[in-house]
Short mmCIF file of C-alpha atoms and ligand atoms in Angstrom, two decimals:
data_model
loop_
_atom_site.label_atom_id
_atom_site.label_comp_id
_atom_site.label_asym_id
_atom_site.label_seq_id
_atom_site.Cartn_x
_atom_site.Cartn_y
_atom_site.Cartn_z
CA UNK A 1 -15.98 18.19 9.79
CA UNK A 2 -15.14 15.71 12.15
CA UNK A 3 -11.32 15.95 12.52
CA UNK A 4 -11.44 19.91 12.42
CA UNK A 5 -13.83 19.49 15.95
CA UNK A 6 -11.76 17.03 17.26
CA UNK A 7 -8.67 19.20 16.72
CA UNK A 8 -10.98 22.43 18.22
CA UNK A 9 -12.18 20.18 21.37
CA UNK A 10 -8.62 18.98 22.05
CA UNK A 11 -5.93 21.73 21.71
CA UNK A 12 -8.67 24.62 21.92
CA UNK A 13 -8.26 26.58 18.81
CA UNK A 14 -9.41 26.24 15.08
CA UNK A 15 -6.44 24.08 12.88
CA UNK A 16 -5.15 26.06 9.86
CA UNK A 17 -6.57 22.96 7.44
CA UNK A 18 -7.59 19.60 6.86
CA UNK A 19 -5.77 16.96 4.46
CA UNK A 20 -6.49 13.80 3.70
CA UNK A 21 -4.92 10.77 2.31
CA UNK A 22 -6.28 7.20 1.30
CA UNK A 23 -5.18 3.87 2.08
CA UNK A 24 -4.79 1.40 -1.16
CA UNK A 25 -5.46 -1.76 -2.36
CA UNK A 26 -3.27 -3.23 -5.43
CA UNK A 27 -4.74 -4.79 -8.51
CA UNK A 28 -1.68 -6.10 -9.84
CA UNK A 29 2.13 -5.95 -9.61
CA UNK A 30 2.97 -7.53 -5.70
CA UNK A 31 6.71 -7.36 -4.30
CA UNK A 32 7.44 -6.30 -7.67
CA UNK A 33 8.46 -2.30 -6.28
CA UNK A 34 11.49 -2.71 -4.61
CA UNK A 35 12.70 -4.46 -8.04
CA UNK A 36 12.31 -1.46 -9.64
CA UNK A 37 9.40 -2.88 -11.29
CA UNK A 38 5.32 -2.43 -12.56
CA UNK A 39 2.55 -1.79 -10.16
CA UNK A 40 -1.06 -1.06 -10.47
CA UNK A 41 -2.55 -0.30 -7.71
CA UNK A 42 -5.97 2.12 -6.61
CA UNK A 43 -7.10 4.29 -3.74
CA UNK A 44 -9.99 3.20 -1.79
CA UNK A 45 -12.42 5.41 -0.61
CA UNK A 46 -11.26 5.09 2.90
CA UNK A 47 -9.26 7.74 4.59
CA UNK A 48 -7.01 9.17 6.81
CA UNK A 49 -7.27 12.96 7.78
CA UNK A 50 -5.33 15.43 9.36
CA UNK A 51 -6.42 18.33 11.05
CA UNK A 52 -2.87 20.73 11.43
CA UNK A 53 -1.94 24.53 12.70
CA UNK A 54 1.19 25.58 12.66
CA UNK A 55 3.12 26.52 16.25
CA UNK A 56 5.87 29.25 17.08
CA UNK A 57 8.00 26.93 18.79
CA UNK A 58 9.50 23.59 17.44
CA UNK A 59 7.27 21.44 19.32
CA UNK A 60 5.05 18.77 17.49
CA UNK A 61 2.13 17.86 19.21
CA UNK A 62 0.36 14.51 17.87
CA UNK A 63 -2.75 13.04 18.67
CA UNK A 64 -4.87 10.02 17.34
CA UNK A 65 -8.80 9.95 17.88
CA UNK A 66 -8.13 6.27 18.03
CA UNK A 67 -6.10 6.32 21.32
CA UNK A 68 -7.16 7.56 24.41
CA UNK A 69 -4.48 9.18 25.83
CA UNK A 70 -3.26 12.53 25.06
CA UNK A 71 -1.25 13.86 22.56
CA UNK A 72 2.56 12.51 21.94
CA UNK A 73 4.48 15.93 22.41
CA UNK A 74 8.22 15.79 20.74
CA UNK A 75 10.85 18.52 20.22
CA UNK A 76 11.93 18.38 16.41
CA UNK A 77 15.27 19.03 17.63
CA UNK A 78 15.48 15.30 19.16
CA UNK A 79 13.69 13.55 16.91
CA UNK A 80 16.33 10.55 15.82
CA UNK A 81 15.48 7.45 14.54
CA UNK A 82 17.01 5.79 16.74
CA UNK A 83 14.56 7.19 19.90
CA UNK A 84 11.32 6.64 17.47
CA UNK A 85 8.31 6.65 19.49
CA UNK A 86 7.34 2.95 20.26
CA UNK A 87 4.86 0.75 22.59
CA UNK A 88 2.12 2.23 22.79
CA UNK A 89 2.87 5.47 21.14
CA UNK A 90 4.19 3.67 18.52
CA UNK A 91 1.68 5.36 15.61
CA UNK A 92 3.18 8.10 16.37
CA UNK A 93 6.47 7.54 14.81
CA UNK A 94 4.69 7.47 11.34
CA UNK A 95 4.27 11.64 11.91
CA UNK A 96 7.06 12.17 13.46
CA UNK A 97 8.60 10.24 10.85
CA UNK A 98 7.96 12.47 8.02
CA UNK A 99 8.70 15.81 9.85
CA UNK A 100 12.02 13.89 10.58
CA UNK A 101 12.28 13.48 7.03
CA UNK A 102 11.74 16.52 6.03
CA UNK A 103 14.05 17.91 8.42
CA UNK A 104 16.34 15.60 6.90
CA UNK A 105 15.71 16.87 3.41
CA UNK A 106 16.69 20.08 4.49
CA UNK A 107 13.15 21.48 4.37
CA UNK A 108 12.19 24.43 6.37
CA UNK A 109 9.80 22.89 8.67
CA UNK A 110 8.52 23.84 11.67
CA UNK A 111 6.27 22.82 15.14
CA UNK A 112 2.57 22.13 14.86
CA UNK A 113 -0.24 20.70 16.25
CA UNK A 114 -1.83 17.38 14.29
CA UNK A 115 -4.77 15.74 15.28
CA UNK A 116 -5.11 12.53 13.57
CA UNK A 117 -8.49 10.54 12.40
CA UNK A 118 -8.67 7.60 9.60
CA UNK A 119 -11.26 4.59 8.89
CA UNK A 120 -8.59 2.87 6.80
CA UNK A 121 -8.83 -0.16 8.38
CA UNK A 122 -5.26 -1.28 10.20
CA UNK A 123 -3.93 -4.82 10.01
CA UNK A 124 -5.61 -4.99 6.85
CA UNK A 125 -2.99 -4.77 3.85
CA UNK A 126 -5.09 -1.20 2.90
CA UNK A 127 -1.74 0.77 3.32
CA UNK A 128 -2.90 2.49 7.01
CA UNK A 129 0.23 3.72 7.36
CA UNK A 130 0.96 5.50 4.00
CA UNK A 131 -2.10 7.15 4.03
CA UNK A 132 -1.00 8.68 7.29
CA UNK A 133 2.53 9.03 6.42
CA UNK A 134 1.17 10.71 3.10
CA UNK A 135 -1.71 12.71 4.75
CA UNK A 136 0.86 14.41 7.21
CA UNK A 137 3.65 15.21 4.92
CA UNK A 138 0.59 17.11 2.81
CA UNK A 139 -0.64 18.83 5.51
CA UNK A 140 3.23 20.15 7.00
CA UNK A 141 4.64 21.02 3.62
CA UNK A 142 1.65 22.98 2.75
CA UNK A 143 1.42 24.83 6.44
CA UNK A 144 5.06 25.30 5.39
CA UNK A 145 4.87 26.26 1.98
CA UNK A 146 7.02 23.56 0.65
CA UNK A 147 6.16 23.21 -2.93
CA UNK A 148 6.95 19.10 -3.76
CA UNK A 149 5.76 17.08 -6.49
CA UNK A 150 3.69 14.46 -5.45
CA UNK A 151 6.35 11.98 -6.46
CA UNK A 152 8.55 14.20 -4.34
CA UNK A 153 5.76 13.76 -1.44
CA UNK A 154 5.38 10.13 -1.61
CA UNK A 155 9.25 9.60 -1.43
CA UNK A 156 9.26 11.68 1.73
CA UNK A 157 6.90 9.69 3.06
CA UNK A 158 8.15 6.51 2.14
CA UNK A 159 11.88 7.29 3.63
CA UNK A 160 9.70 8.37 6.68
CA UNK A 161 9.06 4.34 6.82
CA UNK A 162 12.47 3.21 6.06
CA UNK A 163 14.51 5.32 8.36
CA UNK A 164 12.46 6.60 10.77
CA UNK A 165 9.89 3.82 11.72
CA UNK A 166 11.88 0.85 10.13
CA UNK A 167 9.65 -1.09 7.52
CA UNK A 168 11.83 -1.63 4.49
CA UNK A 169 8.86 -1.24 2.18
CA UNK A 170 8.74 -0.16 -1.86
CA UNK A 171 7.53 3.18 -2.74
CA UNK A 172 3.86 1.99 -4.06
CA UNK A 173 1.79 2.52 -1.44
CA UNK A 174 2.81 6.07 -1.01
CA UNK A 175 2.53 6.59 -4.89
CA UNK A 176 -0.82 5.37 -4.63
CA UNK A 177 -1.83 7.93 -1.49
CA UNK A 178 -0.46 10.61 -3.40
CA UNK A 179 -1.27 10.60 -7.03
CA UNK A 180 -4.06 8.22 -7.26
CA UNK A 181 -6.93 9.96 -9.21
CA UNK A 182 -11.01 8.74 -8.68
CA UNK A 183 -11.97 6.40 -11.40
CA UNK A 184 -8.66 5.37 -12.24
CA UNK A 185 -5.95 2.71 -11.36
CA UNK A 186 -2.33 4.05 -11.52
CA UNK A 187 0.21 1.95 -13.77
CA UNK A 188 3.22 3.01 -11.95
CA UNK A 189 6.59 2.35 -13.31
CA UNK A 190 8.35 2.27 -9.68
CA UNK A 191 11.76 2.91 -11.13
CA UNK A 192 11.36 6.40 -13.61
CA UNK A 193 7.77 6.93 -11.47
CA UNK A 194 6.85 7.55 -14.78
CA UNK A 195 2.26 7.16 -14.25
CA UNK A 196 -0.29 5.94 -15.95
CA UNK A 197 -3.68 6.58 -14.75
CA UNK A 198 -6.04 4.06 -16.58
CA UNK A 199 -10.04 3.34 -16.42
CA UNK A 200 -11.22 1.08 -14.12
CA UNK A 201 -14.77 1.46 -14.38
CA UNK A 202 -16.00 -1.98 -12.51
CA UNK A 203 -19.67 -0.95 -12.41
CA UNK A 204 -19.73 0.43 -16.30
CA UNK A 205 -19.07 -3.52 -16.95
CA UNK A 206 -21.43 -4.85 -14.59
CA UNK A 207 -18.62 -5.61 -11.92
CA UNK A 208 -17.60 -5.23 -9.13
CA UNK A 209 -14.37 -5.66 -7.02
CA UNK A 210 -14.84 -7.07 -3.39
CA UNK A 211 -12.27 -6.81 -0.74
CA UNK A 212 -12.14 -9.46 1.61
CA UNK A 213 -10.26 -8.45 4.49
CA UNK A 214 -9.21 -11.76 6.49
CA UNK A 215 -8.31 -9.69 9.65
CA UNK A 216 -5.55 -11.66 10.30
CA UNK A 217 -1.59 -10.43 10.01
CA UNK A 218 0.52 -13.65 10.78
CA UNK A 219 3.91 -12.80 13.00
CA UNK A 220 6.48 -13.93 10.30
CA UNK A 221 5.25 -10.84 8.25
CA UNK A 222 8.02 -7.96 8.93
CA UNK A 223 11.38 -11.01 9.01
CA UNK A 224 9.59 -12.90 5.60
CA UNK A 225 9.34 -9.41 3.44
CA UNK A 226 13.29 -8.21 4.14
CA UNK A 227 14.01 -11.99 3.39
CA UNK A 228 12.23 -11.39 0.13
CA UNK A 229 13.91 -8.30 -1.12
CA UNK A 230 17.24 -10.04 0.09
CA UNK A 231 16.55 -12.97 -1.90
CA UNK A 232 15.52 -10.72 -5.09
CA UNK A 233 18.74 -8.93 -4.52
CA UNK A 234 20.96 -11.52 -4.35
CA UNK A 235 19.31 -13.06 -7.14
CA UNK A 236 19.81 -9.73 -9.63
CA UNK A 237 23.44 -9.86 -8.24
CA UNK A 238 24.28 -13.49 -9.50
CA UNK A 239 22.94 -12.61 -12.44
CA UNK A 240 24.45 -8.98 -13.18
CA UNK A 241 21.69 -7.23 -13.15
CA UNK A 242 21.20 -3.58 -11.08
CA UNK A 243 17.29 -4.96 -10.42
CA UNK A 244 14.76 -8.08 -11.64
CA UNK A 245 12.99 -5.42 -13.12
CA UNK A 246 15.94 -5.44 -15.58
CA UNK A 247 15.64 -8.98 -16.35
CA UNK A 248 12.83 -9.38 -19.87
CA UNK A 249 10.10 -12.54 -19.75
CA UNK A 250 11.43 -13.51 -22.83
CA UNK A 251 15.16 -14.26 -20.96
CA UNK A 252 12.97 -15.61 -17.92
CA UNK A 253 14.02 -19.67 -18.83
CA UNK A 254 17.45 -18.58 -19.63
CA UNK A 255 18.40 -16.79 -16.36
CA UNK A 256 17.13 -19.33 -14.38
CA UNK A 257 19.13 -22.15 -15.97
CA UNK A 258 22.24 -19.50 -14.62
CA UNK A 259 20.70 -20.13 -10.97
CA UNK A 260 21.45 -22.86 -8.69
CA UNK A 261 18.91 -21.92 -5.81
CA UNK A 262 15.54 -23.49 -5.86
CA UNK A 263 14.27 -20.67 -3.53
CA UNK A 264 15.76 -17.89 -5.30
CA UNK A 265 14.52 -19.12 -9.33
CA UNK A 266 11.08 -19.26 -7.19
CA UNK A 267 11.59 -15.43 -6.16
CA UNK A 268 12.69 -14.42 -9.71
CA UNK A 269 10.11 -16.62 -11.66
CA UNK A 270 7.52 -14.33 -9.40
CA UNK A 271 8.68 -11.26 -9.85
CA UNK A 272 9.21 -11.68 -13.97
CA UNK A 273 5.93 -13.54 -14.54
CA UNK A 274 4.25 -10.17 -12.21
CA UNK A 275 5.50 -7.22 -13.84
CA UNK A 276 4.46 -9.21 -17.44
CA UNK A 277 0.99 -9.49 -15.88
CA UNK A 278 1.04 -6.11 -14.75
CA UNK A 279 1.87 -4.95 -19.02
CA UNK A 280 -0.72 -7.39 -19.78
CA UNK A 281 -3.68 -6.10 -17.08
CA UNK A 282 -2.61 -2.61 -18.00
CA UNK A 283 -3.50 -3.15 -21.92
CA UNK A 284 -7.24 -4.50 -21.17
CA UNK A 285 -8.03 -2.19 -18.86
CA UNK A 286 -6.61 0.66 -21.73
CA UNK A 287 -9.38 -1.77 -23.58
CA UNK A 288 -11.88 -1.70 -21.06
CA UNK A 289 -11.95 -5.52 -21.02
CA UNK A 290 -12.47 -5.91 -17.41
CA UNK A 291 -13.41 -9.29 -17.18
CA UNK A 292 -10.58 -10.67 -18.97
CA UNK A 293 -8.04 -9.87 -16.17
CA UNK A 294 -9.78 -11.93 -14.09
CA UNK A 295 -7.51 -15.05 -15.33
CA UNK A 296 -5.02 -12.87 -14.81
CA UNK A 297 -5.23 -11.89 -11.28
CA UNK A 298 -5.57 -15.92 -10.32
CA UNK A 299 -2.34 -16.64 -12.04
CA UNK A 300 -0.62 -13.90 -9.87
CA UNK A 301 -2.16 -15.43 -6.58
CA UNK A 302 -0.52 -18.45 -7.32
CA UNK A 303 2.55 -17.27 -8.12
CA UNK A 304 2.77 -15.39 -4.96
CA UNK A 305 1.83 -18.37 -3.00
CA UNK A 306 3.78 -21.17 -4.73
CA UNK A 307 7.07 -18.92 -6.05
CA UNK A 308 6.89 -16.53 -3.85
CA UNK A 309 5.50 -17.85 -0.72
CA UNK A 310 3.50 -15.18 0.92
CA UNK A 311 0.23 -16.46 0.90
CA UNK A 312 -1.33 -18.02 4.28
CA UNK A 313 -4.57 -20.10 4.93
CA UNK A 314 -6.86 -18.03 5.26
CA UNK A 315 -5.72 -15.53 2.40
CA UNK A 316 -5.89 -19.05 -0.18
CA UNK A 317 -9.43 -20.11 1.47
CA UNK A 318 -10.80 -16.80 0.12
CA UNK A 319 -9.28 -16.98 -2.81
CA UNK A 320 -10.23 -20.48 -3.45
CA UNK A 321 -13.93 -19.99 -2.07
CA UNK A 322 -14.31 -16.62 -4.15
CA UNK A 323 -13.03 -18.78 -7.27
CA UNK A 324 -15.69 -21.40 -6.74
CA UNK A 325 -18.50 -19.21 -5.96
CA UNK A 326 -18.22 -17.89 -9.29
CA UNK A 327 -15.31 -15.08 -9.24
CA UNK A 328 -13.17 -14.35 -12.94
CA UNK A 329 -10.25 -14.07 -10.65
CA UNK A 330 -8.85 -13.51 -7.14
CA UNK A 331 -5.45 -12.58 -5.38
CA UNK A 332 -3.91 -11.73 -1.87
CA UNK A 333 -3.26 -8.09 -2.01
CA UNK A 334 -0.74 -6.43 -0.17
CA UNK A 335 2.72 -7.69 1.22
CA UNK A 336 0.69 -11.06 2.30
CA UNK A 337 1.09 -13.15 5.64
CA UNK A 338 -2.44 -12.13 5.76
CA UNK A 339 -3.89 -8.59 5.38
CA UNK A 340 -6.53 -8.87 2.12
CA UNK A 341 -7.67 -10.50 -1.21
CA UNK A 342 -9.31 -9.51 -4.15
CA UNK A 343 -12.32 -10.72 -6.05
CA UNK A 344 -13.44 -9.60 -9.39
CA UNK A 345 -17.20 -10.75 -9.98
CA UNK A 346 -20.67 -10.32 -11.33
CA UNK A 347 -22.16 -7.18 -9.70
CA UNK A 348 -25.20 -9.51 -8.95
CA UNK A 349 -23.10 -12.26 -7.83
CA UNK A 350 -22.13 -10.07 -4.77
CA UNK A 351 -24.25 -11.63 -2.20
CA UNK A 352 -23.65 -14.93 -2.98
CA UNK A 353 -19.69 -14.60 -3.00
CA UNK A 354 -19.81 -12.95 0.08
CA UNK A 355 -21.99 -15.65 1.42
CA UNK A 356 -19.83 -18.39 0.43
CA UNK A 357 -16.65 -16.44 1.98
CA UNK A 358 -18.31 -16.13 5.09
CA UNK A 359 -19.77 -19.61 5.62
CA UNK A 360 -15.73 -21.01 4.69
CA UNK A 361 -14.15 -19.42 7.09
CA UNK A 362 -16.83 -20.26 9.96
CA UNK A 363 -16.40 -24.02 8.67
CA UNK A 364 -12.54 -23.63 8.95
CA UNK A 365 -12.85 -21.62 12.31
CA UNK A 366 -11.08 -18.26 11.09
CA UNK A 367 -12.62 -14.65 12.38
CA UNK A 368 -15.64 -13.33 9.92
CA UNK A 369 -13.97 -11.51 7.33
CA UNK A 370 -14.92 -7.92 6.54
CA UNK A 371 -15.77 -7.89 2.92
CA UNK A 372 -16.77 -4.38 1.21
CA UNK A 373 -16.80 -3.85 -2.65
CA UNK A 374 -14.07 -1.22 -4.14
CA UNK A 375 -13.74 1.73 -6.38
CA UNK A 376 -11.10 3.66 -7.23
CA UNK A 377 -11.18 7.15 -5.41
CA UNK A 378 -9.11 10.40 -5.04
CA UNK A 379 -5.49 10.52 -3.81
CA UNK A 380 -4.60 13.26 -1.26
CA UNK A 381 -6.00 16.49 -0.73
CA UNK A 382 -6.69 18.74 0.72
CA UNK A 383 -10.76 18.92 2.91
CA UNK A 384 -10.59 22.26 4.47
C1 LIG B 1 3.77 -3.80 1.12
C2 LIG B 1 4.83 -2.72 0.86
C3 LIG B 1 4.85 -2.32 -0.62
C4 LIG B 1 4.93 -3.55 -1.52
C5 LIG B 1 3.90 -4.59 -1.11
C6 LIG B 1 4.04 -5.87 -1.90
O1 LIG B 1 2.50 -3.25 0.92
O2 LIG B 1 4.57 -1.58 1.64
O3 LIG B 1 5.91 -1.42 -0.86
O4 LIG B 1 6.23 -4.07 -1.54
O5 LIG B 1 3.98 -4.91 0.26
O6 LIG B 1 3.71 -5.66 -3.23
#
């Protein structure tokens, strides 16, 4: 196993275990989980894993196959969000982040020695960093025998991002690390956590579900998406409501004759229009009538662009190319500004999608995009 010889060749012992964790992509239900609202998302087969032993002293050593230096070494004593590592050892505050948190939690954690490996591509909207995040907190709280839920898991790891390394993200991606389960999409209510793991079988219909990964992350990304839960707060404010999740599609026209801003009906037309498409996806795949959310899926990629505004070139040449090449549907995935997009298609219309992808973006002069087709697989676990 290739992270338990890294860990061997670099600290010189055996590690106590292996755990792994798996980035995401999201079906339905964007910048709808910080409004309390409906997500479906999936883990992809890609993973990160962490080889761990436990240490007598409160050090934390960290290391990542992917960078070349040696291991970050940090006293859990000092570790303060406010001193997070940064530059160049700046993975390293997604670790350190959730044995913060877990300090924080009053958990009995204690030093240890983590050697990190992961193909989840980074950049990519695939969730790299809760499937470390997630991976991490699995491996320390079972070294530690800390008995959490997996709920309880996924929230450590997501205040791990919030406090500690500073992304003011929702709680999905961390759901999805943690309690995904192979074959299935999770229909996540993000306010009870309340799960739903449904079929989504792509290759039972004769489907399949390509990722298109545009490789490019635009610089507005991290400002735009704290702009867009501010908007989506002040928006539930004006109209006394705790979250948009609160507010029904069948009040949609109502609530936004009680708004004045253009920009902020936009924001709440998206996120009430979403979480109804994320009810309506959920009941055909309980129906296994795949192909039918394929209209579906469209409608929310140009929501998020128009409404929402988180779409970028490249992300609505895919979309649009995918569309024309034959695809039932398409969508960004992701928190947008770049990162991914979905296509759902023919299983034999594969090569000429990905054809048609590729020769668009050459003719608009945008990097080749990695493309790879998508199935659900297992949450976190534990390898060894
Ligand atoms: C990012 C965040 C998630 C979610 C999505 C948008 O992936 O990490 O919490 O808000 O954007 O749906």
């Amino acid at each position: 196993m290739a992270a338990a010889h890294a860990f061997r060749d670099l600290y010189g012992y055996e590690p106590e275990g292996v755990w792994t964790a798996p980035g995401r992509v999201n079906l339905i239900g964007e910048h709808t989980d910080y409004n309390d609202g409906f997500v479906l998302p999936f883990a992809l087969p890609q993973r990160t894993a962490v080889a761990a032993a436990r240490r007598a002293d409160r050090t934390l050593r960290l290391h990542s196959a992917d960078v070349p230096s040696g291991p970050v070494v940090l006293d859990l004593a000092g570790l303060d969000p406010a001193h997070a590592p940064h530059g160049d050892d700046g993975w390293a505050a997604y670790p350190a982040g959730v044995a913060w948190a877990l300090l924080d939690a009053g958990l009995p954690v204690g030093g240890a020695d983590l050697h990190i490996g992961s193909d989840v591509p980074t950049g990519a909207g695939l969730s790299s960093s809760a499937a470390l995040e997630v991976a991490t907190a699995l491996a320390l709280t079972e070294l530690y025998e800390m008995p959490l839920t997996r709920p309880e898991l996924a929230a450590l790891a997501r205040r791990a991002e919030n406090a500690y390394v500073g992304v003011p993200c929702g709680v999905m991606d961390q759901m999805a690390s943690a309690c995904a389960i192979e074959g299935r999409a999770l229909h996540l209510d993000t306010r009870t956590l309340e799960q739903r793991h449904l079929p989504f079988d792509c290759a039972a219909a004769g489907l399949r579900l390509l990722v298109i990964d545009t490789r490019v992350k635009h610089a507005l990304a991290d400002g735009a998406y704290a702009r867009r839960r501010s908007d989506c707060h002040q928006a539930a404010a004006a109209l006394g409501l705790t979250a948009l999740r609160d507010l029904p599609h069948t009040e949609l026209d109502k609530a936004l004759g009680r708004l004045d801003d253009p920009v902020l009906r936009r924001r709440v037309r998206h996120v009430v229009t979403e979480n109804e498409r994320v009810a309506r996806v959920g009941e055909l795949l309980r129906a296994g009538r795949l192909r039918e959310t394929g209209p579906l899926l469209t409608e929310g990629h140009v929501s998020l662009r128009d409404d929402y505004e988180v779409s970028c070139p490249e992300l609505d040449l895919a979309v649009a190319t995918a569309q024309a090449a034959g695809a039932y549907g398409s969508r960004m995935t992701g928190g947008g500004f770049g990162g991914s997009a979905l296509a759902l298609i023919d299983a034999d219309a594969e090569a000429e999608v990905t054809r048609a992808v590729r020769a668009a973006f050459r003719a608009a002069g945008h990097l080749p995009p990695h493309i790879t087709a998508a199935a659900p697989a297992a949450g976190a676990g534990r390898l060894l």
